[in-house]
């Protein structure tokens, strides 16, 4: 009995990590495929696994879609020669990739990805840890991700990685402000006094049963989206990597699996960012705005809700990739002035406006 | 002097200042290309079509009767700018080809070093016998430097037979039969 209580969470956590890592590797594939389609190319279409790849029609189809490519990519990173440059600070150099990946994996603990109805008829979230301060936890942990980049840049002891690290840390700090301020109105509406959910993401999703927040808080959604792009260091904000001027940025000195970890961390951040956006603004697993959820109360309904949530997340990941291959990179000072001079005042204005709105609502509704 | 035309630049409208319409247009453009036909050529499976005047690897050709056309005059060796060609002239075997023997020569060895060749086509241009052609072979690789030197046998293998406009030896024979050897 006690064993089960201990083993079950571990099993859940392991499952979630493996699913998440699978998603990471497949979003790398998605990135490669979508970028090639946008550029009129074909993308990876050669890797073929022995048995599945030789099923007559299906095998060719999967191979053409590059479904087996992530395995080849991962193996390549594993089998490469492990090179450590002589001029690095060994301890931090090895620590940095781990520090970059760990926060992204930690935040997924509080991410609700589906819902089920428990025997007493109450809707419960499918989540590893349904804590009250979910959103605060995510904001707190995910900002630790910048340490990975800073440590990598500093310990590499070489100027381009160092520049990349400095840039990205400045950028992440600036956009975190706007990000935090952008989601405050969301919680002001969803976690009104007396609501039982507090800052948990489950509460936000439940509050979007009828109307998604992106529809009536478009400004918050926009600011949050831009900030997520900046936080995940994706184009058009990939200051940390900007290949053209920084030779790859903070991971210039990294090779083989250490680079692979950075790579996975980047996509883990993208997935987390997409999932967060879906939770906060796209109604989580709620079906469509204005329509009641068609998910039934049994296990099948729970599975459907998870799938619907995943579909939305996949769309967001696709959107991230789409934007990456559409927009050119901002200049560094433009990134900074966009963050401090536009997004931050906008977010503050949005907050004040919503506060006044809530005050007026409370005043006149009574 | 060219007339300068001053184009007035309108100040950005509010919508333009937010970048959002432009970003949406950009997304539309990339979204559209996503569904267009790919222009990639799946190279080893599909080959590009090579135009006739393509300058690929220089090769030696035979005439449709299977005769070696090169007479080992060494003009190509002299003209080759990077000195990629090395010819050792030789006699034609009197037993095998009594007609040609002692009339013209043939190369004993004919090496083209493809590490030196610059694909300039001068050898083809200079050859009086139309024996050397730069054809459609464009991917050449080898594991060692020696492998990258095409010898005579390899050159004929790559070259094959090309249509001939002159049939020098047929004409000569016909002329001989009419009692006019020259
Ligand atoms: S193509 Fe030019 S470089 Fe090459 S063998 Fe002929 S003459 Fe020499
Ligand atoms: S290939 Fe032509 S130019 Fe070169 S030796 Fe033979 S006949 Fe002369």
XYZ file of C-alpha atoms and ligand atoms in Angstrom:
564
model
C 0.000 0.000 0.000
C 2.676 2.443 1.056
C 4.865 1.258 -1.763
C 2.212 2.163 -4.271
C 1.845 5.637 -2.835
C 5.578 6.152 -3.304
C 6.072 4.324 -6.588
C 3.083 5.739 -8.433
C 4.287 9.367 -8.494
C 7.725 8.187 -9.585
C 6.184 6.182 -12.397
C 4.054 9.168 -13.430
C 7.061 11.471 -13.340
C 9.133 9.091 -15.444
C 6.334 8.735 -17.974
C 5.945 12.466 -18.207
C 9.681 13.001 -18.651
C 9.859 10.444 -21.416
C 6.847 11.901 -23.197
C 8.287 15.370 -22.810
C 11.703 14.360 -24.119
C 10.003 12.630 -27.032
C 8.145 15.827 -27.761
C 11.414 17.750 -27.601
C 13.098 15.544 -30.166
C 10.078 15.619 -32.406
C 9.843 19.373 -32.216
C 13.421 19.443 -33.491
C 12.174 17.352 -36.377
C 9.171 19.638 -36.810
C 11.488 22.602 -36.926
C 13.594 21.011 -39.621
C 10.610 19.908 -41.650
C 8.614 23.127 -41.414
C 11.657 25.246 -42.159
C 12.367 23.189 -45.228
C 8.785 23.448 -46.435
C 8.835 27.192 -45.956
C 12.033 27.361 -47.954
C 10.739 25.084 -50.700
C 12.982 22.191 -49.680
C 12.195 18.638 -48.650
C 13.929 18.283 -45.305
C 15.146 15.092 -43.639
C 13.660 12.147 -45.520
C 16.312 9.418 -45.605
C 16.587 7.860 -42.164
C 14.915 4.482 -42.129
C 14.630 2.102 -39.211
C 15.108 -1.557 -40.147
C 11.742 -3.179 -39.484
C 9.126 -0.436 -39.453
C 10.780 1.414 -42.284
C 10.345 -1.527 -44.624
C 6.607 -1.975 -44.299
C 5.491 -1.427 -47.899
C 3.642 1.898 -48.086
C 3.661 3.065 -44.496
C 7.438 2.675 -44.208
C 8.102 4.929 -47.174
C 5.617 7.462 -45.909
C 7.178 7.608 -42.441
C 10.671 7.768 -43.873
C 9.648 10.592 -46.181
C 8.259 12.493 -43.236
C 11.533 11.958 -41.385
C 9.826 10.210 -38.476
C 12.975 8.208 -37.675
C 15.288 11.195 -37.918
C 15.328 12.139 -34.197
C 16.839 8.743 -33.351
C 19.654 9.367 -35.802
C 20.153 12.911 -34.496
C 20.361 11.738 -30.904
C 22.750 8.903 -31.709
C 24.946 11.299 -33.636
C 25.300 13.525 -30.586
C 26.021 10.507 -28.381
C 28.717 9.010 -30.570
C 30.588 12.171 -31.412
C 34.050 12.645 -30.023
C 33.908 14.389 -26.692
C 36.008 17.504 -27.017
C 36.682 19.873 -24.172
C 38.629 22.989 -25.114
C 41.687 23.572 -22.949
C 40.823 27.090 -21.898
C 37.483 26.463 -20.213
C 36.566 26.346 -16.569
C 35.817 22.630 -16.430
C 33.371 22.495 -13.554
C 31.011 25.210 -14.757
C 31.537 24.192 -18.355
C 30.057 20.776 -17.604
C 27.461 22.157 -15.243
C 25.979 24.676 -17.680
C 24.079 22.341 -20.055
C 22.476 20.579 -17.109
C 21.493 23.872 -15.527
C 19.996 24.941 -18.831
C 17.836 21.832 -19.165
C 16.780 21.259 -15.564
C 14.471 24.298 -15.120
C 12.537 23.517 -18.270
C 11.950 19.972 -17.040
C 11.091 21.155 -13.546
C 8.388 23.570 -14.632
C 6.420 20.801 -16.286
C 5.642 19.410 -12.844
C 2.922 21.998 -12.302
C 1.647 22.040 -15.856
C -1.904 20.683 -16.080
C -2.346 18.838 -19.366
C -5.800 17.332 -19.085
C -8.707 16.810 -16.781
C -10.640 13.923 -15.296
C -13.690 13.610 -13.111
C -13.042 11.917 -9.813
C -15.586 9.470 -8.285
C -17.289 12.231 -6.326
C -18.024 14.120 -9.546
C -15.501 16.922 -9.142
C -13.386 17.957 -12.130
C -9.718 17.463 -11.323
C -6.634 18.383 -13.347
C -4.217 15.809 -14.688
C -1.005 17.208 -13.323
C 1.985 15.925 -11.401
C 1.637 18.473 -8.603
C -1.429 20.669 -8.441
C -0.014 23.408 -6.275
C -1.769 26.669 -5.507
C 1.040 28.891 -6.727
C 1.577 27.087 -10.021
C 2.166 30.150 -12.119
C 4.561 31.738 -9.633
C 6.461 28.469 -9.513
C 6.804 28.437 -13.276
C 7.934 32.058 -13.447
C 10.429 31.490 -10.655
C 11.936 28.287 -11.985
C 12.001 29.188 -15.641
C 14.001 32.324 -14.979
C 16.712 30.045 -13.582
C 17.222 28.868 -17.144
C 19.274 31.968 -17.825
C 21.945 30.641 -15.465
C 22.673 27.841 -17.883
C 23.369 30.349 -20.604
C 25.366 32.713 -18.413
C 27.462 29.889 -16.982
C 28.080 28.479 -20.426
C 29.159 31.820 -21.781
C 31.360 32.635 -18.849
C 33.024 29.278 -18.376
C 33.780 28.930 -22.085
C 36.349 31.659 -21.541
C 36.063 32.916 -25.066
C 34.630 36.168 -26.293
C 31.725 35.200 -28.543
C 30.040 32.883 -26.067
C 30.577 35.528 -23.437
C 28.892 38.201 -25.552
C 26.006 35.853 -26.295
C 25.540 35.065 -22.639
C 25.586 38.726 -21.622
C 23.109 39.630 -24.299
C 20.695 36.884 -23.504
C 20.783 37.440 -19.771
C 20.035 41.134 -20.253
C 17.256 40.247 -22.636
C 15.698 37.632 -20.409
C 15.698 39.904 -17.416
C 14.061 42.707 -19.381
C 11.319 40.586 -20.836
C 10.564 38.771 -17.622
C 9.169 42.019 -16.247
C 6.772 42.503 -19.130
C 5.835 38.835 -18.984
C 4.972 38.921 -15.301
C 2.980 42.119 -15.679
C 1.128 40.770 -18.706
C -0.284 37.792 -16.865
C -1.275 39.715 -13.760
C -4.631 40.826 -15.277
C -5.304 37.213 -16.204
C -5.047 36.160 -12.608
C -6.898 39.209 -11.407
C -9.893 38.021 -13.390
C -9.578 34.292 -12.906
C -8.573 34.234 -9.259
C -11.063 36.704 -7.874
C -11.271 36.869 -4.077
C -13.028 33.807 -2.783
C -12.044 31.583 -5.706
C -10.555 28.306 -4.587
C -7.807 27.968 -7.154
C -5.415 30.809 -6.360
C -2.508 31.139 -8.740
C -2.795 27.572 -10.017
C -3.014 27.079 -13.751
C -5.969 24.754 -13.295
C -8.010 27.693 -12.017
C -7.163 29.775 -15.064
C -8.200 27.017 -17.405
C -11.435 26.377 -15.538
C -12.248 30.091 -15.723
C -11.985 29.941 -19.521
C -14.826 27.474 -19.891
C -16.981 29.906 -21.834
C -14.584 32.458 -23.206
C -10.913 32.087 -23.949
C -8.782 34.777 -22.446
C -7.107 35.541 -25.750
C -10.427 36.965 -26.937
C -11.066 39.413 -24.172
C -7.490 40.019 -23.056
C -5.789 40.279 -26.443
C -3.240 42.817 -25.256
C -2.068 40.629 -22.384
C -1.913 37.711 -24.785
C 0.178 39.662 -27.262
C 2.622 40.944 -24.669
C 2.920 37.516 -23.144
C 3.516 35.927 -26.535
C 6.271 38.382 -27.429
C 7.834 37.906 -24.016
C 7.744 34.128 -24.414
C 9.539 34.449 -27.735
C 12.181 36.534 -26.006
C 12.416 34.241 -22.995
C 12.904 31.152 -25.122
C 15.605 32.930 -27.141
C 13.825 32.187 -30.366
C 14.032 34.243 -33.483
C 13.309 37.165 -33.846
C 14.911 37.490 -30.409
C 17.694 34.933 -30.610
C 20.294 37.342 -29.316
C 22.079 34.574 -27.488
C 22.784 32.584 -30.596
C 22.674 34.967 -33.543
C 24.861 32.824 -35.765
C 25.861 35.646 -38.041
C 27.459 37.899 -35.469
C 28.274 35.555 -32.602
C 29.412 32.354 -34.324
C 26.711 30.374 -32.588
C 26.633 32.345 -29.347
C 26.848 30.875 -25.893
C 27.332 27.299 -27.078
C 30.130 27.986 -29.536
C 32.598 25.999 -27.440
C 30.265 23.085 -26.846
C 30.198 19.907 -28.842
C 28.588 16.480 -28.948
C 26.111 15.657 -26.214
C 26.703 18.808 -24.207
C 25.538 20.770 -27.185
C 22.703 18.289 -27.547
C 21.547 19.157 -24.046
C 21.433 22.858 -24.897
C 19.543 21.993 -28.010
C 16.989 19.939 -26.122
C 16.724 22.683 -23.498
C 15.847 25.227 -26.152
C 13.033 23.068 -27.439
C 11.921 22.192 -23.941
C 11.523 25.912 -23.350
C 9.578 26.254 -26.556
C 7.230 23.470 -25.560
C 6.799 24.881 -22.077
C 6.142 28.337 -23.505
C 3.548 26.968 -25.913
C 1.885 24.940 -23.189
C 1.776 27.968 -20.909
C 0.264 30.115 -23.618
C -2.351 27.447 -24.251
C -3.145 27.236 -20.542
C -3.329 30.947 -19.973
C -4.931 32.249 -23.130
C -6.162 29.452 -25.354
C -8.399 27.790 -22.831
C -6.292 24.722 -22.053
C -8.335 21.632 -22.847
C -11.635 23.526 -23.172
C -13.150 22.660 -26.497
C -13.982 25.895 -28.309
C -15.029 29.261 -26.967
C -18.729 29.332 -26.296
C -19.194 25.567 -26.625
C -19.490 23.191 -23.715
C -16.773 20.554 -23.486
C -17.793 17.372 -25.268
C -15.411 15.307 -23.102
C -17.333 12.675 -21.209
C -16.768 11.955 -17.534
C -15.000 8.634 -17.991
C -11.399 7.824 -18.801
C -12.032 8.242 -22.497
C -13.092 11.828 -21.889
C -9.906 12.418 -19.919
C -7.822 11.077 -22.801
C -9.712 13.274 -25.240
C -9.071 16.342 -23.140
C -5.355 15.550 -23.062
C -5.299 15.080 -26.821
C -7.115 18.354 -27.409
C -4.648 20.127 -25.146
C -1.740 18.559 -27.027
C -3.248 19.601 -30.344
C -3.289 23.203 -29.207
C 0.277 22.945 -27.936
C 1.384 21.497 -31.267
C -0.241 24.377 -33.047
C 1.643 26.825 -30.840
C 4.940 25.015 -31.462
C 4.196 25.196 -35.148
C 3.497 28.898 -34.751
C 6.856 29.391 -33.030
C 8.601 27.712 -35.931
C 6.547 29.593 -38.472
C 7.484 32.925 -36.942
C 11.110 31.911 -36.761
C 11.308 31.436 -40.515
C 9.313 34.569 -41.247
C 10.854 37.389 -39.266
C 14.433 38.591 -39.402
C 16.368 39.081 -36.181
C 16.052 42.370 -34.295
C 19.128 44.426 -33.661
C 20.202 44.246 -30.051
C 19.284 47.827 -29.149
C 15.913 47.332 -30.832
C 15.285 44.316 -28.644
C 16.063 46.346 -25.575
C 13.986 49.350 -26.558
C 11.081 47.120 -27.533
C 11.251 45.466 -24.139
C 11.704 48.532 -21.953
C 10.050 51.318 -23.916
C 7.088 49.560 -25.462
C 6.210 46.261 -23.845
C 6.770 47.301 -20.249
C 4.660 50.525 -20.409
C 2.011 48.648 -22.352
C 1.904 45.906 -19.755
C 1.654 48.444 -16.937
C -1.083 50.340 -18.767
C -2.932 47.105 -19.354
C -2.666 46.247 -15.676
C -3.937 49.656 -14.552
C -6.782 49.520 -17.052
C -7.870 46.096 -15.875
C -7.633 47.166 -12.245
C -9.900 50.117 -12.923
C -12.231 47.869 -14.875
C -12.487 45.404 -12.029
C -13.000 48.223 -9.544
C -15.774 49.688 -11.687
C -17.316 46.259 -12.153
C -17.301 45.643 -8.407
C -18.680 49.110 -7.770
C -21.547 49.014 -10.231
C -22.390 45.328 -10.069
C -23.295 45.555 -6.413
C 23.060 64.324 -65.688
C 20.411 62.107 -64.352
C 17.468 63.839 -62.890
C 17.018 63.237 -59.231
C 13.554 62.255 -58.258
C 12.747 62.864 -54.650
C 10.269 60.346 -53.329
C 8.416 61.560 -50.354
C 8.425 59.054 -47.570
C 5.161 58.990 -45.732
C 5.299 58.760 -41.967
C 4.265 55.375 -40.661
C 0.664 54.997 -39.693
C -0.183 53.749 -36.250
C -0.932 50.246 -37.510
C 2.408 50.130 -39.272
C 4.225 51.267 -36.171
C 2.957 48.265 -34.250
C 4.498 45.985 -36.922
C 1.545 43.686 -36.564
C 0.066 44.047 -40.086
C 3.513 43.527 -41.583
C 4.160 40.486 -39.446
C 0.839 39.027 -40.529
C 1.668 39.648 -44.183
C 4.996 37.941 -43.668
C 3.330 34.984 -42.005
C 0.930 34.767 -44.924
C 3.786 34.691 -47.408
C 5.704 31.971 -45.604
C 2.470 30.101 -44.982
C 1.785 30.060 -48.684
C 5.229 28.821 -49.642
C 4.755 25.978 -47.218
C 2.194 24.469 -49.578
C 4.022 25.163 -52.787
C 5.868 22.491 -54.666
C 9.363 21.805 -53.418
C 12.139 22.681 -55.800
C 14.604 20.208 -54.339
C 16.099 17.656 -56.695
C 16.536 14.378 -54.802
C 20.046 14.191 -56.112
C 21.385 10.663 -56.166
C 17.945 9.349 -57.137
C 17.072 12.098 -59.597
C 19.781 13.510 -61.835
C 19.731 16.993 -63.259
C 19.403 17.162 -67.041
C 22.780 18.166 -68.418
C 22.875 20.474 -71.444
C 24.829 19.325 -74.483
C 27.518 21.945 -74.201
C 28.216 21.113 -70.568
C 31.885 20.955 -69.672
C 32.226 17.898 -67.495
C 35.138 15.524 -67.144
C 37.342 15.390 -70.278
C 37.038 12.007 -71.977
C 38.394 10.258 -75.061
C 35.871 9.068 -77.649
C 35.881 6.491 -80.419
C 34.216 6.807 -83.763
C 31.129 4.673 -84.494
C 33.306 2.023 -86.114
C 35.097 1.541 -82.842
C 38.301 3.191 -83.987
C 40.395 5.190 -81.637
C 40.314 8.783 -82.848
C 43.200 10.250 -80.919
C 46.378 10.301 -82.984
C 48.553 11.291 -80.095
C 49.526 14.612 -81.588
C 49.931 15.984 -78.099
C 48.362 19.316 -78.909
C 46.056 18.959 -75.956
C 48.998 18.195 -73.724
C 50.649 21.422 -74.838
C 47.585 23.578 -74.562
C 46.358 22.327 -71.221
C 46.870 25.307 -68.893
C 47.423 23.402 -65.646
C 49.387 20.631 -67.399
C 46.890 17.977 -66.429
C 47.399 15.796 -69.501
C 50.320 13.453 -69.961
C 50.555 11.476 -73.203
C 53.013 8.773 -74.167
C 52.736 8.346 -77.934
C 52.909 4.843 -79.322
C 52.725 2.850 -82.529
C 49.570 1.259 -83.833
C 49.721 -2.514 -83.826
C 50.318 -3.558 -87.455
C 48.674 -6.932 -86.974
C 45.400 -5.619 -85.598
C 44.915 -2.587 -87.803
C 47.035 -2.873 -90.953
C 45.253 0.109 -92.522
C 46.200 2.576 -89.912
C 49.534 1.230 -88.809
C 52.484 3.349 -89.945
C 50.045 6.014 -91.129
C 49.146 7.581 -87.863
C 50.009 7.104 -84.239
C 47.955 6.311 -81.211
C 48.583 7.073 -77.570
C 50.238 4.322 -75.565
C 49.370 6.048 -72.356
C 46.946 8.898 -71.923
C 46.605 10.242 -68.385
C 44.490 13.172 -67.314
C 45.057 14.181 -63.752
C 41.630 15.291 -62.553
C 43.143 16.937 -59.495
C 44.797 19.398 -61.867
C 42.176 19.745 -64.587
C 40.289 23.005 -64.444
C 37.581 21.959 -66.916
C 38.529 24.776 -69.268
C 37.728 22.805 -72.403
C 40.818 23.943 -74.272
C 41.804 20.350 -75.005
C 38.488 19.760 -76.737
C 38.858 22.985 -78.659
C 42.374 22.294 -79.846
C 42.058 18.637 -80.804
C 42.377 18.289 -84.594
C 40.776 14.854 -84.567
C 37.757 15.626 -82.374
C 38.945 12.881 -80.086
C 38.640 14.503 -76.699
C 35.371 15.834 -75.335
C 34.216 17.311 -72.083
C 30.996 15.417 -71.531
C 28.333 15.161 -68.850
C 30.223 13.423 -66.030
C 30.259 15.939 -63.207
C 30.784 13.972 -60.026
C 34.168 12.413 -59.740
C 35.598 11.109 -56.522
C 38.268 8.778 -55.295
C 39.990 7.612 -52.160
C 43.529 8.441 -53.237
C 45.392 10.797 -55.535
C 46.240 7.940 -57.851
C 42.592 7.121 -58.298
C 41.952 10.647 -59.487
C 44.231 10.202 -62.481
C 42.174 8.908 -65.381
C 44.205 6.557 -67.539
C 43.537 5.700 -71.153
C 41.209 2.823 -70.456
C 39.134 4.871 -68.006
C 38.991 7.774 -70.434
C 37.586 5.602 -73.213
C 35.174 4.030 -70.768
C 33.855 7.447 -69.752
C 33.850 8.759 -73.290
C 32.178 5.968 -75.201
C 31.278 6.613 -78.795
C 30.110 9.885 -80.201
C 28.535 10.369 -83.646
C 31.186 11.273 -86.170
C 30.774 13.749 -89.014
C 33.850 12.766 -90.992
C 34.511 9.011 -91.001
C 38.050 9.808 -92.015
C 39.069 6.210 -92.504
C 35.975 5.189 -94.443
C 36.500 8.069 -96.823
C 40.134 7.163 -97.217
C 39.236 3.587 -98.068
C 36.611 4.666 -100.579
C 39.062 7.027 -102.182
C 41.631 4.220 -102.400
C 39.157 1.985 -104.152
C 38.613 4.712 -106.734
C 42.299 4.733 -107.365
C 43.015 8.027 -105.743
C 44.804 7.443 -102.500
C 45.270 11.093 -101.569
S 39.747 20.705 -69.716
Fe 41.437 22.162 -69.689
S 42.514 21.642 -67.820
Fe 41.208 19.916 -68.259
S 42.470 18.516 -69.417
Fe 41.412 19.795 -70.926
S 42.797 21.470 -71.314
Fe 43.516 20.498 -69.462
S 43.241 13.996 -77.906
Fe 43.316 15.171 -79.755
S 44.768 16.816 -79.313
Fe 45.026 15.275 -77.732
S 46.679 13.987 -78.529
Fe 44.764 13.021 -79.146
S 44.401 13.864 -81.172
Fe 45.911 15.193 -80.245
